[in-house]
Amino acid sequence: MARLLLSTRSLRRLLYLVVIWICLCYLVFHFTRPLNAVSLLADHVQRGLLEKSVSKQLVNNNIAFQFSKENPQVDTSPSLGEKEFLYFLSNNSNLPLAYWAANKNKQIGDKTCVKFPSLYDLEFNNIYWQSFHSSNGTFYLYGAYYDDRWRGGSLPSVRILGMVDRLKPHPTICQLWFDKLKSPLFSPVTYTYAWHTKWGNYKNNILQPYVISCKIPKESKGQVPASVSLVERNCQKPSCNLRVVNNRPVRKQDFAVCVKGLDFLQNDLSVRLVEWLELLRAVGAKKVFLYELEIHPNISKVLHYYHNQGFVQLTPITLPGNQPNLPGFRHLYLKSKLTNKRQNELIPYNDCLYRNLYSYEYLVLLDIDEFILPVKHDTWGELMKVVVSKALQEKNYTRASYNVRNVYFLDDLKDGEELQHETHEKGIPSYLHMLQHVYRSKNFTKAGSYVKCFHNTERAVSLHNHFPLNCFGTCTTYSISTDLAHLQHYRKDCVGTLKNSCKSDFKVYTTRDTAIWKYKDTVIRQSTLVLKKLGFFP
């Protein structure tokens, strides 16, 4: 009995100890629990309440999130088939139509010479060029064109524009491909150097501009070649095949403007470009052909607007060979390599010439800060009727070009008291640069220097920025009197070669010249309308 009582007491003590231990553990846990645990718990509770509150509010306001019943607007137009896609490429590159048509397997009759080149055997360079590696030099070819102007002789020619890394390219041969002939015809090449030796870079291993010509043999029976390949031997497998351009509009118009590759990645000249284009339209230019290296998005917006109107054609272009084409870096390269820049510019200038041989009477090569103003007339057409008549009276033959002398409308030119303060021409919007700047130098640049021309498309074989370089016969030019026309040049300062004499020759003696205001009503109205349409005003 005594043992039983002892065992019961021991059990009770053990139970008491366990209860006490549990109470102590609870108290310790309760008062030493981390605050962040409380915070997390509180956040969880609050987030849950917030979600319930927001959800309740959204439901109450009938704006609960729902998926859209509308389908996203993506391009659902059918994909082009191979033929349609190749046709698109042929109209937007130098590739011939043969790659779209069914005659991709043209071959010499006895199958012992050369097969029509496969599209995938051609060598491309920097998107818009095709390359040909000869035994002595590399050719980068941009375009090919049909030329049957009567001054060129009894046989028509194919002209190819290209850059070659040799001063005297190796003798080569044109393989001329025709839609209605099974075999190509062959013709030896002649080279016209589209540069002048005294201008620099006259050395091998620097890309040189050439007009590469070959006569079309009589065996063609008057057919126009569909494409041309350049090779060293008649039956050599070609690595290039250029479509032969032969644009023949119903009617030949009078004036078009050609502009070299635009290089304005960071400079937004969009508003000035609108004013310039409207001035060109006012004097009678029918179309403006521009080439694009890199341009600001706002410039692109402007040019695409005028392209859709049919007044502008914008053609992308790159530099051939190993020259840089990375946007920004290409700009720095052209800025530091001015002679290379000038040589590269000859390709778009002459592409513009040969694409428009039969479309326009005159081509005018301008920069977007230049404008040829007819002083006594309203349009270029009226001006040129008088000019051609005067030229024929002087010597009875048509000229290859008619040149206009350059005069500066520099940004800071003023006169008298206006030199002391900023002025604004009343009645002219401040955003129209050319209409606002009506002070010019009294002195023109020297006759024959820095001129721009009306180029006669019947006579020119290759064009330079200022004059035709090669012509049928002599590159004759007629200087238009300054009382009939001005080449008005809008710049911050004189060009680099005139900077040393700029102040004494062009800044000291100035005059106010508002002749351009004859177009102000039209240009103000049209420019403002275009800028509003394009969203340039708030």
Coordinates of C-alpha atoms in Angstrom, one line a residue:
M1 CA 0.0 0.0 0.0
A2 CA 2.8 2.4 0.9
R3 CA 4.5 1.7 -2.5
L4 CA 1.3 2.5 -4.4
L5 CA 0.9 5.9 -2.6
L6 CA 4.5 6.7 -3.4
S7 CA 4.0 5.9 -7.0
T8 CA 0.9 8.1 -7.2
R9 CA 2.7 11.1 -5.6
S10 CA 5.6 10.7 -8.0
L11 CA 3.2 10.7 -11.0
R12 CA 1.5 13.8 -9.8
R13 CA 4.8 15.7 -9.3
L14 CA 5.8 14.7 -12.9
L15 CA 2.5 16.0 -14.2
Y16 CA 2.9 19.3 -12.3
L17 CA 6.5 19.7 -13.7
V18 CA 5.3 19.1 -17.3
V19 CA 2.5 21.7 -16.9
I20 CA 4.9 24.2 -15.4
W21 CA 7.4 23.6 -18.3
I22 CA 4.7 24.1 -20.9
C23 CA 3.6 27.4 -19.3
L24 CA 7.2 28.6 -19.2
C25 CA 7.8 27.7 -22.8
Y26 CA 4.7 29.5 -23.9
L27 CA 5.7 32.7 -22.0
V28 CA 9.2 32.6 -23.5
F29 CA 7.9 32.1 -27.0
H30 CA 5.2 34.8 -26.7
F31 CA 7.5 37.6 -25.5
T32 CA 10.6 36.8 -27.6
R33 CA 8.9 36.2 -31.1
P34 CA 10.6 38.4 -33.9
L35 CA 8.8 41.6 -34.8
N36 CA 9.1 40.9 -38.6
A37 CA 7.0 37.8 -38.1
V38 CA 4.2 40.0 -36.7
S39 CA 4.8 42.5 -39.6
L40 CA 4.5 39.7 -42.2
L41 CA 1.4 38.4 -40.6
A42 CA -0.1 41.9 -40.5
D43 CA 0.9 42.6 -44.1
H44 CA -0.7 39.4 -45.2
V45 CA -3.9 40.3 -43.4
Q46 CA -3.9 43.8 -44.7
R47 CA -3.1 42.7 -48.4
G48 CA -5.9 40.3 -48.2
L49 CA -8.2 43.1 -47.0
L50 CA -7.0 45.5 -49.6
E51 CA -7.6 42.9 -52.4
K52 CA -11.1 42.4 -51.1
S53 CA -11.6 46.1 -50.9
V54 CA -10.3 46.8 -54.4
S55 CA -12.1 43.9 -55.9
K56 CA -15.3 45.0 -54.2
Q57 CA -14.8 48.6 -55.6
L58 CA -14.1 47.4 -59.1
V59 CA -17.2 45.2 -59.1
N60 CA -19.3 48.1 -57.7
N61 CA -18.0 50.4 -60.5
N62 CA -18.7 47.8 -63.2
I63 CA -15.1 47.9 -64.4
A64 CA -14.0 44.5 -63.4
F65 CA -11.1 43.2 -65.6
Q66 CA -12.3 41.1 -68.5
F67 CA -10.4 39.8 -71.6
S68 CA -11.0 41.7 -74.8
K69 CA -13.5 40.3 -77.3
E70 CA -11.6 42.1 -80.1
N71 CA -8.8 40.3 -82.0
P72 CA -5.4 42.0 -82.1
Q73 CA -4.8 43.7 -85.4
V74 CA -1.9 41.9 -87.0
D75 CA -0.9 41.5 -90.6
T76 CA -3.1 38.8 -92.1
S77 CA -2.3 39.4 -95.8
P78 CA -1.3 36.3 -97.6
S79 CA 2.4 35.6 -98.0
L80 CA 3.9 36.2 -101.5
G81 CA 4.7 33.2 -103.5
E82 CA 8.2 32.7 -104.9
K83 CA 7.4 34.3 -108.3
E84 CA 5.6 37.3 -106.7
F85 CA 8.4 37.8 -104.2
L86 CA 11.1 37.7 -106.8
Y87 CA 9.1 40.1 -109.0
F88 CA 9.0 42.5 -106.0
L89 CA 12.7 42.2 -105.6
S90 CA 13.4 42.8 -109.2
N91 CA 11.5 46.1 -109.1
N92 CA 13.3 47.2 -105.9
S93 CA 16.9 46.2 -106.6
N94 CA 19.3 45.7 -109.5
L95 CA 18.1 42.1 -110.0
P96 CA 16.7 41.3 -113.5
L97 CA 13.2 40.1 -114.2
A98 CA 14.5 36.8 -115.4
Y99 CA 14.7 35.6 -111.9
W100 CA 10.9 36.0 -111.7
A101 CA 10.1 34.7 -115.1
A102 CA 10.3 31.1 -116.2
N103 CA 13.6 31.4 -118.1
K104 CA 16.0 30.9 -115.2
N105 CA 17.8 28.1 -117.0
K106 CA 19.0 29.9 -120.1
Q107 CA 21.9 28.2 -121.8
I108 CA 24.1 28.4 -124.8
G109 CA 22.7 26.2 -127.6
D110 CA 25.5 23.6 -127.6
K111 CA 25.8 23.7 -123.8
T112 CA 29.5 24.2 -124.0
C113 CA 29.8 27.8 -122.9
V114 CA 27.9 29.4 -120.0
K115 CA 24.6 29.0 -118.3
F116 CA 22.3 31.8 -117.2
P117 CA 23.6 32.6 -113.6
S118 CA 21.6 31.3 -110.7
L119 CA 20.2 33.9 -108.3
Y120 CA 22.1 32.1 -105.5
D121 CA 25.4 32.1 -107.4
L122 CA 25.5 35.9 -107.5
E123 CA 27.9 37.8 -105.1
F124 CA 26.2 40.6 -103.2
N125 CA 27.9 43.4 -101.3
N126 CA 26.4 45.8 -98.8
I127 CA 22.8 45.0 -99.9
Y128 CA 22.6 47.2 -103.1
W129 CA 25.8 46.2 -104.9
Q130 CA 27.0 43.1 -106.8
S131 CA 30.7 42.2 -106.9
F132 CA 33.0 40.8 -109.5
H133 CA 36.6 39.7 -108.7
S134 CA 38.8 40.0 -111.7
S135 CA 42.4 38.7 -112.0
N136 CA 43.5 42.3 -111.3
G137 CA 41.1 44.2 -109.2
T138 CA 37.6 44.0 -107.6
F139 CA 34.5 45.6 -109.1
Y140 CA 31.4 46.7 -107.1
L141 CA 28.5 47.2 -109.5
Y142 CA 25.5 49.3 -108.6
G143 CA 23.3 49.5 -111.7
A144 CA 23.1 49.0 -115.5
Y145 CA 21.2 51.1 -118.0
Y146 CA 20.2 51.1 -121.7
D147 CA 21.5 54.1 -123.7
D148 CA 20.5 54.6 -127.3
R149 CA 21.0 58.3 -127.6
W150 CA 21.9 59.2 -131.2
R151 CA 25.1 61.0 -130.2
G152 CA 26.5 57.8 -128.8
G153 CA 26.8 56.2 -132.3
S154 CA 25.0 53.8 -134.5
L155 CA 25.0 51.0 -131.9
P156 CA 23.3 51.5 -128.5
S157 CA 25.2 50.8 -125.3
V158 CA 24.7 49.3 -121.9
R159 CA 26.2 51.6 -119.2
I160 CA 27.2 50.1 -115.9
L161 CA 27.9 52.2 -112.8
G162 CA 30.6 50.8 -110.5
M163 CA 33.5 51.4 -108.2
V164 CA 36.8 49.6 -108.9
D165 CA 39.8 49.4 -106.8
R166 CA 42.1 50.0 -109.7
L167 CA 43.1 53.1 -111.7
K168 CA 43.3 51.1 -114.9
P169 CA 40.8 48.2 -114.6
H170 CA 41.6 44.9 -116.4
P171 CA 40.0 44.3 -119.8
T172 CA 36.6 42.8 -119.3
I173 CA 33.6 41.6 -121.3
C174 CA 29.9 42.1 -121.1
Q175 CA 27.7 39.0 -121.3
L176 CA 24.4 40.5 -122.6
W177 CA 21.3 38.4 -121.8
F178 CA 18.1 38.8 -123.8
D179 CA 14.6 37.5 -123.1
K180 CA 14.2 36.2 -126.7
L181 CA 17.6 34.8 -127.3
K182 CA 18.8 31.5 -126.0
S183 CA 22.5 32.5 -126.0
P184 CA 24.1 35.6 -124.5
L185 CA 25.9 38.1 -126.8
F186 CA 29.4 39.3 -125.9
S187 CA 30.8 42.8 -126.1
P188 CA 34.2 44.3 -125.0
V189 CA 34.1 46.9 -122.3
T190 CA 35.4 50.5 -122.4
Y191 CA 35.9 52.5 -119.2
T192 CA 35.1 56.1 -118.5
Y193 CA 36.8 57.5 -115.4
A194 CA 34.2 59.5 -113.5
W195 CA 36.7 61.5 -111.5
H196 CA 39.6 63.9 -112.1
T197 CA 43.2 63.0 -111.3
K198 CA 43.9 66.4 -109.7
W199 CA 41.2 66.0 -107.1
G200 CA 43.1 63.4 -105.1
N201 CA 42.8 59.7 -104.2
Y202 CA 44.4 58.9 -107.6
K203 CA 45.9 55.5 -106.5
N204 CA 45.2 51.8 -106.6
N205 CA 43.4 50.0 -103.8
I206 CA 41.1 53.0 -103.3
L207 CA 37.6 52.6 -104.9
Q208 CA 37.4 54.7 -108.0
P209 CA 34.1 55.6 -109.8
Y210 CA 33.6 54.4 -113.4
V211 CA 31.0 54.3 -116.1
I212 CA 31.6 50.9 -117.7
S213 CA 30.2 50.7 -121.3
C214 CA 29.7 48.0 -123.9
K215 CA 28.1 48.3 -127.3
I216 CA 25.2 46.0 -128.1
P217 CA 26.1 43.8 -131.1
K218 CA 24.0 43.9 -134.3
E219 CA 23.0 40.3 -133.6
S220 CA 20.6 41.5 -131.0
K221 CA 18.3 42.7 -133.9
G222 CA 17.3 45.8 -132.0
Q223 CA 16.3 44.0 -128.7
V224 CA 17.1 45.6 -125.4
P225 CA 19.1 43.3 -123.1
A226 CA 17.3 42.1 -120.0
S227 CA 20.5 41.9 -118.0
V228 CA 24.2 42.1 -118.2
S229 CA 27.1 40.2 -116.5
L230 CA 30.7 41.3 -116.3
V231 CA 33.4 38.7 -116.9
E232 CA 37.0 38.4 -118.2
R233 CA 36.3 35.6 -120.7
N234 CA 33.2 35.0 -122.9
C235 CA 32.3 31.7 -121.3
Q236 CA 33.3 32.5 -117.8
K237 CA 30.7 31.7 -115.1
P238 CA 29.4 35.1 -113.9
S239 CA 29.2 36.2 -110.3
C240 CA 27.0 39.3 -111.2
N241 CA 23.9 39.8 -113.2
L242 CA 22.4 43.3 -113.3
R243 CA 19.0 44.3 -114.6
V244 CA 19.3 46.7 -117.5
V245 CA 17.1 49.8 -116.7
N246 CA 15.3 51.3 -119.7
N247 CA 12.6 53.7 -118.3
R248 CA 10.5 55.1 -121.2
P249 CA 7.7 57.4 -120.1
V250 CA 5.0 58.5 -122.6
R251 CA 6.2 62.1 -122.4
K252 CA 9.5 63.7 -121.5
Q253 CA 9.1 66.4 -118.9
D254 CA 11.3 69.4 -118.4
F255 CA 13.0 69.5 -114.9
A256 CA 14.0 67.0 -112.2
V257 CA 16.3 67.5 -109.2
C258 CA 18.9 64.9 -108.0
V259 CA 20.2 64.8 -104.5
K260 CA 23.2 62.8 -103.3
G261 CA 23.0 60.3 -100.3
L262 CA 21.4 62.1 -97.3
D263 CA 23.6 61.8 -94.2
F264 CA 21.5 63.4 -91.4
L265 CA 21.1 60.8 -88.7
Q266 CA 21.0 63.3 -85.8
N267 CA 20.2 66.6 -87.5
D268 CA 16.5 67.1 -87.8
L269 CA 16.2 69.2 -91.0
S270 CA 12.6 68.1 -91.6
V271 CA 11.0 71.6 -91.5
R272 CA 13.7 73.1 -93.7
L273 CA 13.2 70.2 -96.1
V274 CA 9.5 70.9 -96.4
E275 CA 10.2 74.6 -97.3
W276 CA 12.9 73.6 -99.8
L277 CA 10.6 71.0 -101.6
E278 CA 7.8 73.5 -101.8
L279 CA 10.1 76.1 -103.4
L280 CA 11.3 73.5 -105.9
R281 CA 7.7 72.7 -106.8
A282 CA 6.9 76.5 -107.1
V283 CA 9.7 76.9 -109.7
G284 CA 8.5 74.0 -111.8
A285 CA 10.5 70.9 -110.7
K286 CA 8.5 67.9 -111.6
K287 CA 10.2 65.4 -109.3
V288 CA 13.0 65.2 -106.8
F289 CA 15.2 62.1 -106.6
L290 CA 17.0 61.6 -103.3
Y291 CA 19.2 58.9 -102.0
E292 CA 19.3 57.8 -98.4
L293 CA 22.3 56.9 -96.3
E294 CA 20.9 57.7 -92.9
I295 CA 18.3 60.2 -91.9
H296 CA 16.4 61.4 -88.8
P297 CA 13.0 59.9 -88.3
N298 CA 11.3 63.3 -88.9
I299 CA 13.1 63.6 -92.3
S300 CA 11.9 60.2 -93.2
K301 CA 8.3 61.2 -92.3
V302 CA 8.5 64.2 -94.6
L303 CA 10.1 62.4 -97.5
H304 CA 7.6 59.5 -97.3
Y305 CA 4.7 62.0 -97.4
Y306 CA 6.1 63.6 -100.6
H307 CA 6.8 60.1 -102.0
N308 CA 3.2 59.2 -101.6
Q309 CA 2.3 62.4 -103.4
G310 CA 4.5 61.4 -106.3
F311 CA 6.8 64.4 -106.0
V312 CA 9.7 62.6 -104.4
Q313 CA 11.5 59.3 -105.0
L314 CA 13.7 58.1 -102.1
T315 CA 16.2 55.4 -102.8
P316 CA 18.3 53.7 -100.1
I317 CA 22.0 53.3 -100.8
T318 CA 25.1 52.1 -99.0
L319 CA 28.9 52.4 -99.5
P320 CA 30.5 49.6 -101.4
G321 CA 33.4 47.4 -100.5
N322 CA 35.0 47.5 -97.1
Q323 CA 33.8 51.0 -96.3
P324 CA 31.7 51.3 -93.1
N325 CA 27.9 51.2 -93.2
L326 CA 27.1 51.2 -89.5
P327 CA 24.9 54.2 -88.9
G328 CA 26.8 57.0 -87.1
F329 CA 30.2 55.4 -87.8
R330 CA 29.6 55.8 -91.6
H331 CA 28.8 59.5 -90.9
L332 CA 32.2 59.9 -89.1
Y333 CA 34.0 58.1 -91.9
L334 CA 32.5 60.4 -94.6
K335 CA 33.3 63.5 -92.5
S336 CA 36.9 62.6 -92.1
K337 CA 37.4 61.1 -95.6
L338 CA 36.1 63.9 -97.7
T339 CA 37.7 62.8 -101.0
N340 CA 36.3 59.3 -100.6
K341 CA 33.0 60.9 -99.8
R342 CA 33.0 62.9 -103.1
Q343 CA 33.9 59.8 -105.1
N344 CA 31.1 57.8 -103.6
E345 CA 28.6 60.6 -104.3
L346 CA 29.2 60.2 -108.1
I347 CA 27.3 56.9 -108.0
P348 CA 23.8 58.3 -107.0
Y349 CA 24.3 61.4 -109.2
N350 CA 24.9 59.2 -112.3
D351 CA 22.3 56.7 -111.3
C352 CA 19.8 59.6 -111.3
L353 CA 21.1 60.6 -114.7
Y354 CA 20.8 57.2 -116.4
R355 CA 17.4 56.3 -114.8
N356 CA 16.0 59.6 -116.3
L357 CA 17.7 59.9 -119.7
Y358 CA 14.3 59.7 -121.4
S359 CA 12.2 61.2 -118.7
Y360 CA 13.5 64.8 -118.3
E361 CA 15.1 67.4 -120.5
Y362 CA 17.2 68.8 -117.7
L363 CA 18.6 67.4 -114.4
V364 CA 19.6 69.8 -111.6
L365 CA 22.0 68.5 -109.0
L366 CA 21.4 70.3 -105.7
D367 CA 22.0 70.0 -102.0
I368 CA 19.1 70.7 -99.7
D369 CA 20.6 74.1 -98.7
E370 CA 20.7 75.3 -102.3
F371 CA 18.0 76.9 -104.5
I372 CA 18.2 78.2 -108.0
L373 CA 16.2 81.4 -108.1
P374 CA 15.0 82.8 -111.5
V375 CA 15.4 86.5 -110.9
K376 CA 13.2 87.9 -113.7
H377 CA 10.9 84.9 -114.2
D378 CA 8.7 82.8 -112.0
T379 CA 9.7 79.3 -113.2
W380 CA 12.7 77.4 -114.5
G381 CA 10.9 76.8 -117.7
E382 CA 10.5 80.5 -118.5
L383 CA 14.1 81.1 -117.4
M384 CA 15.6 78.4 -119.7
K385 CA 13.7 79.5 -122.8
V386 CA 15.5 82.8 -122.5
V387 CA 18.8 81.3 -121.5
V388 CA 18.9 78.7 -124.4
S389 CA 18.0 81.5 -126.9
K390 CA 20.8 83.7 -125.6
A391 CA 23.3 80.8 -125.7
L392 CA 22.3 79.9 -129.3
Q393 CA 22.8 83.5 -130.4
E394 CA 26.3 83.5 -128.9
K395 CA 27.2 80.1 -130.5
N396 CA 24.9 78.0 -132.5
Y397 CA 24.9 74.7 -130.7
T398 CA 23.2 73.2 -127.7
R399 CA 25.3 73.1 -124.5
A400 CA 25.9 70.1 -122.3
S401 CA 25.0 72.3 -119.3
Y402 CA 23.9 75.8 -118.3
N403 CA 25.6 76.9 -115.0
V404 CA 24.3 79.3 -112.3
R405 CA 26.7 81.2 -110.1
N406 CA 26.8 80.8 -106.3
V407 CA 25.9 83.5 -103.8
Y408 CA 25.8 83.1 -100.0
F409 CA 22.9 83.7 -97.7
L410 CA 24.8 83.1 -94.5
D411 CA 22.9 82.7 -91.2
D412 CA 24.4 85.8 -89.6
L413 CA 24.3 88.2 -92.5
K414 CA 22.6 91.5 -91.7
D415 CA 22.9 95.1 -92.9
G416 CA 23.5 98.4 -91.1
E417 CA 21.7 98.7 -87.7
E418 CA 20.4 95.2 -88.0
L419 CA 23.9 93.8 -87.3
Q420 CA 23.4 94.8 -83.7
H421 CA 20.3 92.8 -82.9
E422 CA 18.3 89.8 -83.9
T423 CA 15.6 90.5 -86.5
H424 CA 12.6 88.7 -87.7
E425 CA 10.9 89.3 -91.1
K426 CA 7.3 90.3 -90.4
G427 CA 4.7 88.2 -92.2
I428 CA 7.1 85.3 -92.6
P429 CA 6.8 82.3 -90.2
S430 CA 9.9 81.9 -88.1
Y431 CA 10.2 78.3 -89.1
L432 CA 10.7 79.0 -92.8
H433 CA 14.5 79.5 -93.0
M434 CA 15.0 80.5 -96.6
L435 CA 12.1 83.0 -96.6
Q436 CA 13.4 84.5 -93.3
H437 CA 17.1 84.9 -94.5
V438 CA 17.0 87.7 -97.1
Y439 CA 20.5 89.2 -96.6
R440 CA 23.2 87.9 -98.9
S441 CA 26.7 88.7 -99.9
K442 CA 27.0 91.3 -102.6
N443 CA 29.8 89.3 -104.1
F444 CA 29.2 86.0 -106.0
T445 CA 31.8 83.3 -105.9
K446 CA 34.1 83.4 -109.0
A447 CA 32.6 82.4 -112.4
G448 CA 33.0 78.7 -112.8
S449 CA 33.5 78.0 -109.1
Y450 CA 30.9 76.3 -106.9
V451 CA 28.3 76.6 -109.6
K452 CA 25.3 74.3 -110.2
C453 CA 23.9 73.4 -113.6
F454 CA 20.9 72.5 -115.6
H455 CA 22.4 69.4 -117.2
N456 CA 21.2 68.4 -120.7
T457 CA 20.3 64.7 -120.6
E458 CA 21.0 64.4 -124.3
R459 CA 24.7 65.2 -123.9
A460 CA 26.0 64.0 -120.5
V461 CA 27.9 60.7 -120.1
S462 CA 28.9 61.3 -116.5
L463 CA 28.0 64.0 -114.0
H464 CA 29.9 65.7 -111.2
N465 CA 28.4 67.8 -108.4
H466 CA 29.2 71.0 -110.3
F467 CA 29.7 70.2 -114.0
P468 CA 29.4 67.3 -116.4
L469 CA 32.6 65.4 -116.4
N470 CA 32.2 63.4 -119.7
C471 CA 29.9 64.2 -122.6
F472 CA 29.2 63.3 -126.2
G473 CA 31.7 65.6 -127.8
T474 CA 33.0 68.4 -125.6
C475 CA 31.4 69.2 -122.2
T476 CA 30.3 72.7 -123.3
T477 CA 28.7 74.9 -120.7
Y478 CA 27.0 78.3 -120.8
S479 CA 27.2 80.7 -117.8
I480 CA 23.8 82.1 -117.0
S481 CA 24.0 85.8 -116.1
T482 CA 23.4 86.8 -112.5
D483 CA 20.7 89.2 -113.5
L484 CA 18.7 86.1 -114.7
A485 CA 19.4 83.5 -112.0
H486 CA 21.2 83.0 -108.7
L487 CA 22.3 79.8 -107.0
Q488 CA 21.3 80.8 -103.5
H489 CA 23.3 79.0 -100.9
Y490 CA 22.0 78.9 -97.3
R491 CA 24.8 78.1 -94.8
K492 CA 26.2 79.0 -91.4
D493 CA 29.6 79.8 -93.0
C494 CA 31.4 79.6 -96.3
V495 CA 32.6 76.2 -97.5
G496 CA 35.9 75.0 -96.1
T497 CA 38.1 76.1 -99.0
L498 CA 36.8 79.7 -98.8
K499 CA 36.8 80.1 -95.0
N500 CA 40.0 82.1 -94.9
S501 CA 38.6 84.7 -97.3
C502 CA 35.0 84.4 -96.2
K503 CA 34.8 87.5 -94.1
S504 CA 36.6 89.9 -96.5
D505 CA 34.9 88.5 -99.6
F506 CA 31.4 87.6 -98.5
K507 CA 30.6 89.0 -95.1
V508 CA 31.7 92.6 -95.2
Y509 CA 29.6 93.8 -98.1
T510 CA 26.0 92.6 -97.9
T511 CA 22.6 93.4 -99.5
R512 CA 19.0 92.8 -98.8
D513 CA 17.5 90.5 -101.5
T514 CA 13.8 89.6 -101.2
A515 CA 13.4 88.2 -104.7
I516 CA 12.5 84.8 -103.2
W517 CA 9.4 86.3 -101.7
K518 CA 7.6 86.1 -105.0
Y519 CA 6.8 82.5 -103.8
K520 CA 6.1 83.3 -100.2
D521 CA 2.3 83.0 -100.3
T522 CA 2.4 79.6 -101.9
V523 CA 5.3 78.3 -99.8
I524 CA 3.8 79.6 -96.5
R525 CA 0.5 78.0 -97.3
Q526 CA 1.7 74.7 -98.6
S527 CA 4.5 74.3 -96.0
T528 CA 2.2 75.0 -93.1
L529 CA -0.4 72.6 -94.4
V530 CA 2.1 69.8 -94.8
L531 CA 3.6 70.4 -91.3
K532 CA 0.1 70.3 -89.8
K533 CA -0.8 67.1 -91.6
L534 CA 2.4 65.5 -90.4
G535 CA 1.8 66.6 -86.8
F536 CA 4.7 69.0 -86.4
F537 CA 2.5 71.5 -84.6
P538 CA 1.1 70.8 -81.1

